[in-house]
Amino acid sequence: MDFFERQDKARRKSGFLVFYFAIAVGVLIVSVYLAVALIFGGFSLSDTGENVRTTPWDHVTVFFVSAVSTLGVITLGSVFKTLSLAKGGRAVAELLDGRIVNPNSTDLHERKLLNIVEEMAIASGVPVPQVYVMDEEPGINAFAAGHSASDAAVSVTRGAMTMLSRDQLQGVIAHEFSHLLNGDMKLNLRLMGLIFGILCLTVIGRVLLQTRGRKNPLPLLGLALIVIGWAGVFFGRLIQAAVSRQREFLADASAVQFTRNPLGLAGALKKIGGLDHGSQLHSAHAEEASHFFFANGLRSRLFSFATHPPLVERIRALDPSFEGEFPAVELPVEPATAGPPAIPGVAPLVEAAPPPPPPPRVLSQPPPLPSGKPPPLPAVLPPPLPATVEMQTRVTALAPANVLQDAFVADIGRPRLEHLHYATELHQAIPESLQTAVHDPLGAAALVCAFLLADDAEVREKQMKELLRETSDAVQQETIRVWPDIQGVPAQARIPLIDMALPALRRFSLPQFEQFRAAVNALIASDDEVTLFEFMLQKIVMRHLDTRFYPDRRLPTQFYDLHPLAEDGGVILSALAYCGADDEAKASLAFAQGADSLGRAARAEIQLFPAAQCDLTRLSAALDRFGQSVPQIKKNLLTACAQTVTFDGVIQPREAELLRAIADTLDCPVPPFLQGIAVS
């Protein structure tokens, strides 16, 4: 099952979730109707206090009022909860008392966690998620939450961060990344919102139970609603169990495929079994989020349904020799280190704790434009990244073009151990100055701006003036400091560096983000020529940050058929063909190869547009529309893009970078290109 099939399966599960939810709501409506009919329709007390038989209400009217009221409470509760979760993964992490980890932290446990998450993100081709720690939770547990990779958050308990070895923690994080790549996170958020609506009946019941007054039947109704609310809890737990249990086995298997280290994940599960706290969470909101967790976070209760398979079953699937006895967990554990990584033959990323970081720097209000010239950029450039990384970014075709096309599509959302090797080496090879920059708000903004600076010194000087006009002297100075370091960064490392910088950029306030956006737009426009790389870099950064600062602008799926998108497909393939070809004749042949397969899928002719009609505004709109389509349509487009790029039998670094950028705009994570690597 490839990435797109898994995404489609997750989307279909949403339909089953609605079906289960509808059944639960139907049962609750009938229960409320019976309670109302019994309490209000059977008898009432007269003014003299004698029981007087009354004519029962019309049953249709009673049922209608009960149904509308029950649906109203459930709907309002679900809508309220869903809106509160619009912020994505950080909303769930903060609900469970998570503390965001400073990317420049010098704590060795936190450094180990951050390094693992960054390596996993680079290997998977997704932006680095926000990382949280639940400081008050001594058990071993974790979860990933979010609507998409753009607003994802990974949260671990303090017990998981401090008691698991690097191999074991890597297995747990790989498990959570599997949920991210399999489309489970969005389903989990929907489930959380729906279940909260069901539980609202209990809240209403508690309010009614507090009412006072003689002849007042409302406390009796409140008691009935509390009992019915327990039934809602029962159905909620049943739905959580139905959705979660099988996905945990799938995530375990995906994590092992990713790390090729089943004993690491099995070791984490064994520690849970041998620990007094196990995987239990103490948060008051643990129950409503129980289907998110790596392991069961709740105590066993009567008439409850386990949202996770038994530990023994999960461990035996990873380690068949396990006999069912959990070894005792000895405390305290060995001090954590940031390395060595779990991949054999790769040196540790951090040999010693780095010096304490300076306070986070952010954009300030822009001062007036000074009359003097900005300081010149340094003329002496640092050496490039080590050859081991640089070689892996120089991609040539050692296999037929159709093999490269198939490998590109097959790798989407399916990172392997080789990608993790590459990510670890790249992470280790990044200069210390860039490591510091990507973890600091000001440095991350300067890094993006530095990538947009022109090679020509005169144009670059003009850009620096524009940068100063839109931001501040601090941003300009930091951009000047960072620019020499990025000259040695190969093409394939630029997107991973941007992905690493996103957590720091998310720490902006809204005015700071708007200032940063204006600076990026000014730099792109200042040289009177917008390259496709500049456009894609802007598209990636702003798309991922928009979900943080404008969560209400998230667009729903609108296209379930490729035919209405045929013209947009022509715009994208035309732009890609012109970018990779030296002349119009070669561009036409490259376009024809991709357009043929896309046209068959769309049942329409895909038109080659002149280069002048493939402007970036039109390309942006086309990508946005494809971003609102179902996974199979995205697969058809990316397959056609790969066929266009590999027409000449070679994937150049810039073409590989563009393919990954296009896939990123469609929420299709592409791991680093490793297929057919050679030194050219």
XYZ file of C-alpha atoms in Angstrom:
680
model
C 0.000 0.000 0.000
C 1.586 3.311 -1.093
C 1.236 6.757 0.468
C -1.776 7.714 -1.628
C -3.645 4.491 -0.870
C -3.000 4.993 2.846
C -4.281 8.559 2.592
C -7.390 7.367 0.746
C -7.921 4.692 3.364
C -7.690 7.298 6.132
C -10.220 9.431 4.242
C -12.602 6.474 3.941
C -12.196 5.826 7.659
C -13.592 9.291 8.201
C -16.781 8.014 6.572
C -16.888 5.031 8.937
C -16.255 7.396 11.825
C -19.306 9.456 10.825
C -21.312 6.224 10.538
C -20.340 5.093 14.045
C -21.006 8.578 15.344
C -24.459 8.648 13.739
C -25.349 5.340 15.411
C -24.193 6.655 18.794
C -26.186 9.872 18.338
C -29.267 7.880 17.328
C -29.062 5.773 20.480
C -28.617 8.892 22.610
C -31.609 10.608 20.973
C -33.844 7.615 21.706
C -32.551 7.477 25.285
C -33.215 11.179 25.876
C -36.675 10.838 24.334
C -37.581 7.971 26.659
C -36.280 9.885 29.669
C -38.239 13.060 28.762
C -41.410 11.107 27.982
C -41.193 9.260 31.285
C -40.429 12.318 33.429
C -42.701 14.890 31.802
C -45.342 12.810 30.095
C -46.413 10.343 32.807
C -47.703 12.535 35.669
C -47.419 15.945 37.257
C -48.218 17.414 40.687
C -51.208 19.683 41.145
C -51.157 22.767 43.337
C -52.656 20.726 46.175
C -49.838 18.226 45.947
C -52.008 15.333 44.699
C -50.931 13.142 41.813
C -53.025 13.972 38.784
C -52.951 11.887 35.665
C -52.456 14.019 32.637
C -52.837 13.434 28.977
C -49.430 12.369 27.578
C -47.840 14.694 25.164
C -48.039 13.872 21.568
C -45.224 11.367 21.098
C -44.148 12.882 17.785
C -43.795 16.293 19.430
C -41.847 14.851 22.363
C -39.535 12.946 20.039
C -39.014 15.997 17.818
C -38.152 18.273 20.760
C -35.861 15.633 22.295
C -34.099 14.961 19.006
C -33.551 18.634 18.167
C -32.316 19.416 21.679
C -29.963 16.434 21.777
C -28.614 17.145 18.304
C -28.192 20.800 19.216
C -26.135 20.012 22.318
C -23.966 17.444 20.519
C -23.479 19.638 17.446
C -22.591 22.748 19.440
C -20.174 20.756 21.590
C -18.510 19.172 18.560
C -18.252 22.470 16.688
C -16.827 24.214 19.748
C -14.197 21.518 20.244
C -13.342 21.364 16.549
C -12.807 25.120 16.422
C -10.611 24.966 19.520
C -8.473 22.378 17.695
C -8.094 24.547 14.590
C -4.561 25.464 15.714
C -3.540 21.876 14.997
C -1.106 19.790 16.990
C -0.077 22.503 19.406
C -3.703 22.767 20.617
C -3.646 19.123 21.718
C -0.139 19.413 23.184
C -1.114 22.456 25.249
C -4.389 20.805 26.311
C -2.317 17.981 27.814
C -0.023 20.459 29.611
C 2.844 20.128 27.159
C 5.760 22.561 27.261
C 7.329 23.533 23.953
C 11.017 22.628 23.810
C 13.403 25.453 23.006
C 15.182 24.447 19.751
C 18.434 25.833 21.209
C 18.058 23.891 24.463
C 21.281 22.704 26.109
C 19.561 20.031 28.211
C 21.014 16.739 26.966
C 17.702 14.884 27.177
C 15.966 17.607 25.176
C 18.893 17.807 22.747
C 18.605 14.063 22.118
C 14.866 14.389 21.471
C 15.242 17.393 19.160
C 18.000 15.735 17.117
C 15.911 12.603 16.607
C 12.848 14.594 15.507
C 14.894 16.710 13.082
C 16.556 13.641 11.559
C 13.198 11.933 11.135
C 11.713 15.032 9.498
C 14.605 15.404 7.037
C 14.444 11.701 6.153
C 10.659 11.867 5.674
C 10.647 15.084 3.674
C 8.286 16.914 6.052
C 8.722 20.212 7.928
C 10.125 19.747 11.405
C 7.147 19.656 13.798
C 6.939 21.549 17.052
C 8.306 19.419 19.914
C 6.652 19.350 23.348
C 7.423 17.656 26.654
C 4.779 16.786 29.261
C 6.847 17.592 32.341
C 4.332 16.293 34.898
C 4.001 12.838 33.336
C 6.447 10.256 34.748
C 5.140 7.433 32.544
C 6.387 6.552 29.055
C 4.128 7.809 26.290
C 4.023 10.081 23.253
C 1.714 11.303 20.519
C 1.690 13.221 17.254
C -1.204 15.533 16.437
C -2.172 17.969 13.712
C -4.335 18.494 10.660
C -1.312 18.024 8.388
C 2.463 18.091 8.464
C 2.304 21.908 8.390
C 0.800 22.221 11.878
C 1.979 18.948 13.398
C 3.323 18.645 16.923
C 5.157 15.741 18.546
C 4.837 15.491 22.309
C 6.525 13.035 24.683
C 6.252 12.524 28.410
C 9.209 13.345 30.623
C 9.457 9.643 31.407
C 9.850 8.787 27.711
C 12.462 11.492 27.175
C 14.583 10.600 30.197
C 14.185 6.820 30.559
C 14.386 5.622 26.963
C 17.701 5.080 25.225
C 18.319 6.788 21.912
C 17.394 3.629 19.968
C 14.168 3.250 21.935
C 13.182 6.909 21.674
C 13.958 6.826 17.969
C 11.561 3.885 17.597
C 8.814 5.774 19.433
C 9.305 8.920 17.319
C 9.335 6.807 14.137
C 6.001 5.306 15.277
C 4.547 8.812 15.665
C 5.911 9.916 12.287
C 4.140 6.907 10.794
C 0.843 8.292 12.090
C 1.760 11.613 10.485
C 2.540 10.022 7.116
C -0.429 7.622 7.175
C -2.997 10.406 7.561
C -4.033 9.293 11.055
C -3.557 12.675 12.761
C -6.377 14.447 10.945
C -8.732 11.556 11.666
C -7.775 11.689 15.348
C -8.607 15.391 15.582
C -12.002 14.836 13.980
C -12.691 11.996 16.370
C -11.730 14.170 19.343
C -14.193 16.864 18.283
C -17.071 14.448 17.714
C -16.625 12.593 20.989
C -16.557 15.842 22.957
C -20.022 16.626 21.576
C -21.330 13.307 22.877
C -19.870 13.960 26.322
C -21.608 17.344 26.533
C -24.841 15.606 27.590
C -23.171 14.744 30.887
C -22.208 18.390 31.390
C -25.810 19.507 30.808
C -26.983 16.812 33.209
C -24.701 18.088 35.971
C -26.048 21.613 35.512
C -29.675 20.440 35.723
C -28.890 18.342 38.765
C -27.930 21.508 40.655
C -31.307 23.215 40.100
C -33.603 23.576 43.122
C -37.303 24.023 43.800
C -40.347 21.999 44.859
C -42.121 20.214 42.013
C -39.001 20.752 39.916
C -38.463 17.736 37.637
C -35.222 19.121 36.164
C -32.883 17.421 38.678
C -34.473 14.120 37.727
C -33.843 14.905 34.058
C -30.286 15.923 34.937
C -29.713 12.564 36.618
C -31.097 10.827 33.541
C -28.781 12.837 31.267
C -25.779 11.903 33.402
C -26.696 8.223 33.048
C -27.214 8.715 29.312
C -23.915 10.612 29.218
C -22.210 7.524 30.612
C -23.652 5.676 27.658
C -22.116 8.410 25.494
C -18.756 7.778 27.143
C -19.207 4.077 26.390
C -19.879 4.762 22.708
C -17.040 7.276 22.551
C -14.567 4.751 23.904
C -15.959 2.134 21.530
C -15.407 4.439 18.546
C -11.900 5.303 19.750
C -11.050 1.608 20.063
C -12.531 0.792 16.641
C -10.467 3.526 14.978
C -7.195 3.126 16.899
C -6.300 -0.494 17.601
C -5.406 -1.701 14.107
C -3.573 1.524 13.258
C -1.125 0.944 16.111
C 0.080 -2.308 14.538
C 0.447 -0.512 11.191
C 2.414 2.325 12.805
C 4.690 -0.183 14.568
C 5.383 -1.931 11.267
C 6.022 1.370 9.471
C 8.415 2.478 12.222
C 10.429 -0.727 11.859
C 10.515 -0.321 8.086
C 11.835 3.199 8.660
C 14.550 2.436 11.235
C 15.236 -1.269 10.527
C 15.566 -1.623 14.288
C 12.614 -3.582 15.739
C 14.418 -4.099 19.051
C 14.486 -0.336 19.686
C 10.694 -0.055 19.511
C 10.236 -3.372 21.339
C 12.578 -2.131 24.079
C 10.414 0.954 24.615
C 7.291 -1.211 24.928
C 9.076 -3.546 27.371
C 10.046 -0.597 29.554
C 6.406 0.467 29.639
C 5.438 -3.008 30.839
C 8.130 -3.040 33.526
C 7.510 0.477 34.834
C 5.175 1.169 37.758
C 3.739 4.193 35.992
C 3.594 2.302 32.710
C 2.199 4.570 30.024
C -0.512 6.182 32.158
C -1.112 9.920 31.970
C -2.410 12.038 34.838
C -3.807 14.884 32.736
C -7.504 15.595 33.223
C -7.891 15.577 29.425
C -6.140 12.253 28.851
C -9.389 10.371 28.231
C -10.629 12.530 25.373
C -7.193 12.262 23.698
C -6.540 8.593 24.531
C -6.637 7.517 20.873
C -3.635 9.770 20.119
C -1.166 8.043 22.420
C 1.715 5.703 21.606
C 0.464 3.330 24.328
C -2.644 3.138 26.479
C -2.649 6.241 28.657
C -5.632 5.362 30.871
C -6.225 3.079 33.827
C -8.356 0.014 33.180
C -12.000 0.630 33.953
C -15.167 -1.415 34.006
C -16.918 -1.575 30.612
C -14.051 0.265 28.932
C -12.528 -0.556 25.571
C -8.760 -0.559 25.149
C -7.719 1.895 22.443
C -4.434 0.027 21.960
C -3.535 -3.646 21.446
C -2.028 -5.447 24.466
C 1.667 -4.736 25.000
C 2.558 -8.434 24.739
C 0.990 -8.704 21.268
C 2.806 -5.606 20.014
C 6.140 -6.770 21.438
C 5.856 -10.288 20.008
C 5.121 -8.834 16.577
C 8.487 -7.064 16.863
C 10.415 -9.613 18.924
C 9.036 -13.174 18.500
C 11.371 -14.447 21.243
C 9.613 -12.378 23.915
C 8.198 -14.680 26.607
C 5.803 -12.215 28.187
C 7.817 -11.234 31.265
C 8.672 -7.561 31.546
C 12.098 -6.725 32.978
C 12.104 -4.314 35.897
C 13.031 -0.773 34.959
C 15.955 0.500 36.997
C 16.000 4.129 38.044
C 17.772 6.406 37.647
C 18.739 5.704 34.064
C 22.065 6.574 32.511
C 22.533 10.249 31.671
C 21.185 11.072 28.231
C 23.443 12.164 25.415
C 22.676 13.694 22.071
C 24.385 10.742 20.379
C 25.542 8.427 19.178
C 22.746 8.031 16.664
C 21.059 4.708 16.249
C 22.500 4.223 12.755
C 25.681 2.128 12.707
C 28.774 3.777 11.306
C 27.622 7.371 11.765
C 29.424 9.623 14.228
C 27.532 11.368 17.036
C 25.873 14.633 16.109
C 26.853 16.294 19.385
C 30.007 15.393 21.274
C 29.381 17.720 24.208
C 26.744 20.091 25.447
C 26.801 23.311 23.409
C 27.320 26.624 25.187
C 24.208 28.283 26.613
C 22.293 29.961 23.780
C 21.581 33.663 23.721
C 17.973 34.746 24.340
C 15.743 34.187 21.278
C 15.926 37.090 18.879
C 12.929 38.204 16.889
C 12.097 40.759 14.265
C 11.664 44.282 15.554
C 9.751 47.171 14.159
C 11.535 48.534 11.068
C 13.486 51.744 11.671
C 13.693 54.546 9.070
C 15.827 53.754 6.049
C 19.354 55.139 6.627
C 21.045 57.162 3.936
C 24.293 55.180 3.952
C 25.009 52.020 2.012
C 24.513 48.680 3.742
C 27.684 46.842 4.751
C 29.152 44.697 1.970
C 28.732 40.944 2.067
C 31.936 39.022 2.848
C 34.018 38.081 -0.165
C 35.566 34.949 1.369
C 33.209 31.988 1.415
C 33.421 28.982 3.751
C 34.156 25.506 2.396
C 31.182 23.514 1.096
C 29.526 20.730 3.022
C 31.544 17.499 3.320
C 31.872 15.405 0.198
C 29.748 12.570 1.604
C 26.713 14.847 1.632
C 27.572 16.754 -1.528
C 27.956 13.532 -3.508
C 24.511 12.364 -2.468
C 22.951 15.503 -3.877
C 24.421 15.140 -7.353
C 21.830 12.880 -8.907
C 22.244 11.196 -12.247
C 20.299 8.417 -13.877
C 21.868 4.988 -13.501
C 18.550 3.359 -14.333
C 15.925 3.790 -17.064
C 13.675 6.822 -16.734
C 10.608 4.704 -15.897
C 12.500 3.198 -12.937
C 13.285 6.677 -11.601
C 9.652 7.719 -12.062
C 8.364 4.675 -10.199
C 10.938 5.133 -7.425
C 9.949 8.785 -6.979
C 6.264 7.968 -6.530
C 6.935 4.855 -4.435
C 9.136 6.799 -2.000
C 6.479 9.411 -1.239
C 5.530 9.022 2.409
C 7.687 5.886 2.751
C 11.126 6.825 4.096
C 13.675 4.029 4.468
C 16.807 3.422 6.483
C 18.905 4.882 3.660
C 17.009 8.157 3.997
C 17.653 8.128 7.732
C 21.369 7.560 7.057
C 21.354 10.523 4.696
C 19.424 12.720 7.137
C 21.835 11.948 9.970
C 24.896 12.712 7.832
C 23.330 15.925 6.565
C 22.336 16.981 10.062
C 25.874 16.344 11.258
C 27.432 18.190 8.302
C 25.486 21.440 8.728
C 27.911 24.123 9.993
C 27.471 25.176 13.591
C 26.620 28.720 12.531
C 23.686 27.448 10.423
C 22.597 25.070 13.192
C 22.326 28.078 15.482
C 20.559 30.164 12.838
C 17.799 27.660 12.024
C 16.900 27.338 15.722
C 16.591 31.077 16.347
C 13.670 33.229 15.062
C 15.914 36.012 13.792
C 18.464 33.572 12.373
C 15.759 31.498 10.652
C 14.306 34.611 9.022
C 17.789 35.662 7.904
C 18.430 32.181 6.469
C 15.339 32.403 4.247
C 16.293 35.914 3.171
C 19.878 34.833 2.417
C 18.632 32.077 0.099
C 16.873 34.790 -1.940
C 19.907 37.037 -2.438
C 21.207 37.362 -5.993
C 24.699 36.363 -7.085
C 25.277 39.751 -8.712
C 26.795 42.180 -6.174
C 24.951 45.219 -7.511
C 21.573 43.501 -7.407
C 22.401 42.130 -3.981
C 23.117 45.612 -2.661
C 19.708 46.741 -3.913
C 18.115 43.760 -2.170
C 19.792 44.619 1.110
C 18.271 48.110 0.960
C 14.852 46.590 0.356
C 15.392 44.237 3.262
C 16.282 47.113 5.556
C 13.224 49.070 4.423
C 10.878 46.173 5.281
C 12.502 44.910 8.487
C 15.349 46.217 10.634
C 19.092 46.592 10.885
C 19.241 43.394 12.992
C 17.677 41.325 10.216
C 19.980 42.847 7.623
C 23.090 42.209 9.723
C 22.050 38.613 10.445
C 21.384 38.007 6.740
C 24.862 39.303 5.933
C 26.317 36.979 8.563
C 24.448 33.915 7.279
C 24.898 34.477 3.542
C 28.509 33.201 3.246
C 27.594 29.980 5.068
C 24.813 29.039 2.650
C 27.099 29.305 -0.383
C 28.454 25.846 0.417
C 24.987 24.331 0.807
C 24.119 21.990 -2.097
C 20.730 22.230 -3.789
C 19.312 19.139 -2.093
C 20.069 20.528 1.365
C 18.171 23.786 0.950
C 14.674 22.411 1.528
C 15.755 20.415 4.633
C 17.337 23.585 6.063
C 14.114 25.507 5.467
C 12.134 22.677 7.092
C 14.436 22.842 10.126
C 13.918 26.612 10.374
C 10.110 26.429 10.464
C 9.730 25.757 14.236
C 11.701 28.934 14.967
C 9.669 30.923 12.425
C 6.457 29.718 14.078
C 7.538 31.549 17.236
C 6.871 34.902 15.563
C 3.954 37.030 16.599
C 1.437 37.826 13.859
C 2.885 41.337 13.202
C 6.389 39.846 13.007
C 5.193 37.213 10.552
C 3.560 39.860 8.359
C 6.812 41.829 8.425
C 8.758 38.712 7.466
C 6.348 37.985 4.604
C 6.774 41.540 3.292
C 10.564 41.177 3.445
C 10.498 37.910 1.474
C 8.202 39.395 -1.174
C 10.409 42.477 -1.453
C 13.583 40.416 -1.943
C 11.964 38.303 -4.640
C 10.654 41.340 -6.524
C 13.767 43.504 -6.129
C 15.841 41.790 -8.834
C 13.023 42.078 -11.432
C 13.246 38.338 -12.095
C 11.541 35.634 -10.081
C 13.143 32.242 -10.538
C 11.171 29.057 -10.092
C 13.295 28.211 -7.037
C 12.497 31.560 -5.419
C 8.829 31.001 -6.091
C 8.832 27.476 -4.669
C 10.805 28.535 -1.594
C 8.297 31.300 -0.916
C 5.417 28.884 -1.541
C 6.757 26.279 0.883
C 7.590 28.703 3.689
C 4.392 30.720 3.533
C 2.128 27.696 3.114
C 3.493 26.030 6.233
C 3.443 29.255 8.253
C -0.053 30.269 7.138
C -1.461 27.229 8.961
C 0.136 28.606 12.141
C -0.984 32.220 11.856
C -4.219 31.782 9.865
C -5.614 28.372 10.853
C -9.114 29.351 9.704
C -7.897 29.616 6.089
C -7.359 25.871 5.769
C -9.043 24.784 2.525
C -11.242 21.668 2.348
C -11.080 18.958 -0.312
C -13.075 20.101 -3.337
C -11.922 17.992 -6.291
C -12.692 14.299 -6.548
C -12.199 14.048 -10.299
C -9.170 15.075 -12.364
C -11.097 16.334 -15.390
C -11.826 19.879 -14.027
C -8.106 20.242 -13.239
C -6.835 19.445 -16.742
C -5.948 23.078 -17.522
C -4.155 23.486 -14.193
C -2.188 20.314 -14.921
C -1.112 21.815 -18.244
C 0.191 24.954 -16.498
C 2.245 22.937 -13.991
C 3.720 20.531 -16.556
C 4.505 23.400 -18.950
C 6.396 25.320 -16.268
C 8.302 22.174 -15.305
C 9.185 21.381 -18.918
C 10.530 24.887 -19.604
C 12.564 24.785 -16.408
C 14.347 21.538 -17.272
C 14.907 22.015 -21.022
C 17.445 24.113 -22.911
C 15.131 24.988 -25.810
C 11.449 24.939 -26.691
C 11.738 21.771 -28.798
C 13.080 19.742 -25.863
C 10.536 21.346 -23.562
C 7.745 20.287 -25.912
C 8.965 16.666 -25.976
C 9.364 16.572 -22.198
C 5.891 18.031 -21.736
C 4.335 15.515 -24.107
C 5.658 12.600 -22.068
C 4.058 13.818 -18.858
C 0.904 15.167 -20.483
C 0.121 11.820 -22.107
C -0.387 9.963 -18.824
C -2.112 12.903 -17.117
C -4.457 13.325 -20.079
C -5.526 9.679 -19.944
C -6.288 9.987 -16.245
C -8.173 13.264 -16.766
C -9.996 12.066 -19.890
C -8.979 15.343 -21.531
C -6.207 16.818 -23.642
C -3.476 18.524 -21.603
C -2.396 21.724 -23.352
C 1.178 23.029 -23.552
C 1.068 26.716 -22.649
C 3.608 29.242 -23.920
C 6.204 30.213 -21.360
C 4.637 33.671 -21.017
C 1.351 32.077 -19.917
C 3.025 29.985 -17.217
C 3.599 32.951 -14.961
C 4.064 32.248 -11.284
C 0.696 33.684 -10.286
C -1.045 31.195 -12.521
C 1.250 28.387 -11.384
C 0.490 29.199 -7.742
C -3.255 29.067 -8.368
C -2.894 25.726 -10.193
C -0.939 24.196 -7.305
C -3.496 25.473 -4.796
C -6.336 23.829 -6.705
C -4.496 20.515 -6.922
C -3.831 20.850 -3.196
C -7.607 20.656 -2.662
C -7.928 17.341 -4.500
C -8.098 13.762 -3.255
C -4.845 11.745 -2.959
C -5.269 9.768 -6.191
C -5.415 12.976 -8.247
C -2.227 14.204 -6.584
C -0.589 10.883 -7.439
C -1.536 11.277 -11.108
C -0.060 14.782 -11.209
C 3.199 13.841 -9.461
C 3.621 10.827 -11.745
C 3.238 13.122 -14.766
C 5.702 15.610 -13.246
C 8.261 12.830 -12.755
C 7.791 11.688 -16.361
C 8.355 15.240 -17.582
C 11.524 15.689 -15.530
C 13.022 12.299 -16.471
C 12.414 12.706 -20.203
C 16.150 13.088 -20.821
C 16.993 10.173 -18.493
C 18.568 12.450 -15.869
C 17.279 14.132 -12.719
C 19.450 17.160 -12.085
C 19.663 18.569 -8.530
C 17.493 21.570 -9.414
C 14.883 19.257 -10.975
C 14.899 17.011 -7.914
C 14.476 20.079 -5.725
C 11.540 21.276 -7.823
C 9.842 17.877 -7.714
C 10.118 17.808 -3.935
C 8.843 21.391 -3.702
C 5.820 20.669 -5.895
C 5.046 17.567 -3.853
C 5.382 19.596 -0.654
C 2.744 22.082 -1.816
C 0.399 19.100 -2.274
C 1.089 17.711 1.232
C 2.929 14.745 -0.285
C 6.231 14.357 1.588
C 9.121 13.199 -0.602
C 12.245 11.836 1.126
C 15.648 12.953 -0.186
C 16.510 11.587 -3.638
C 18.683 8.507 -3.240
C 17.642 6.413 -6.228
C 20.327 6.243 -8.884
C 22.905 8.308 -6.995
C 26.352 8.671 -8.517
C 29.131 11.200 -8.811
C 28.750 13.059 -12.086
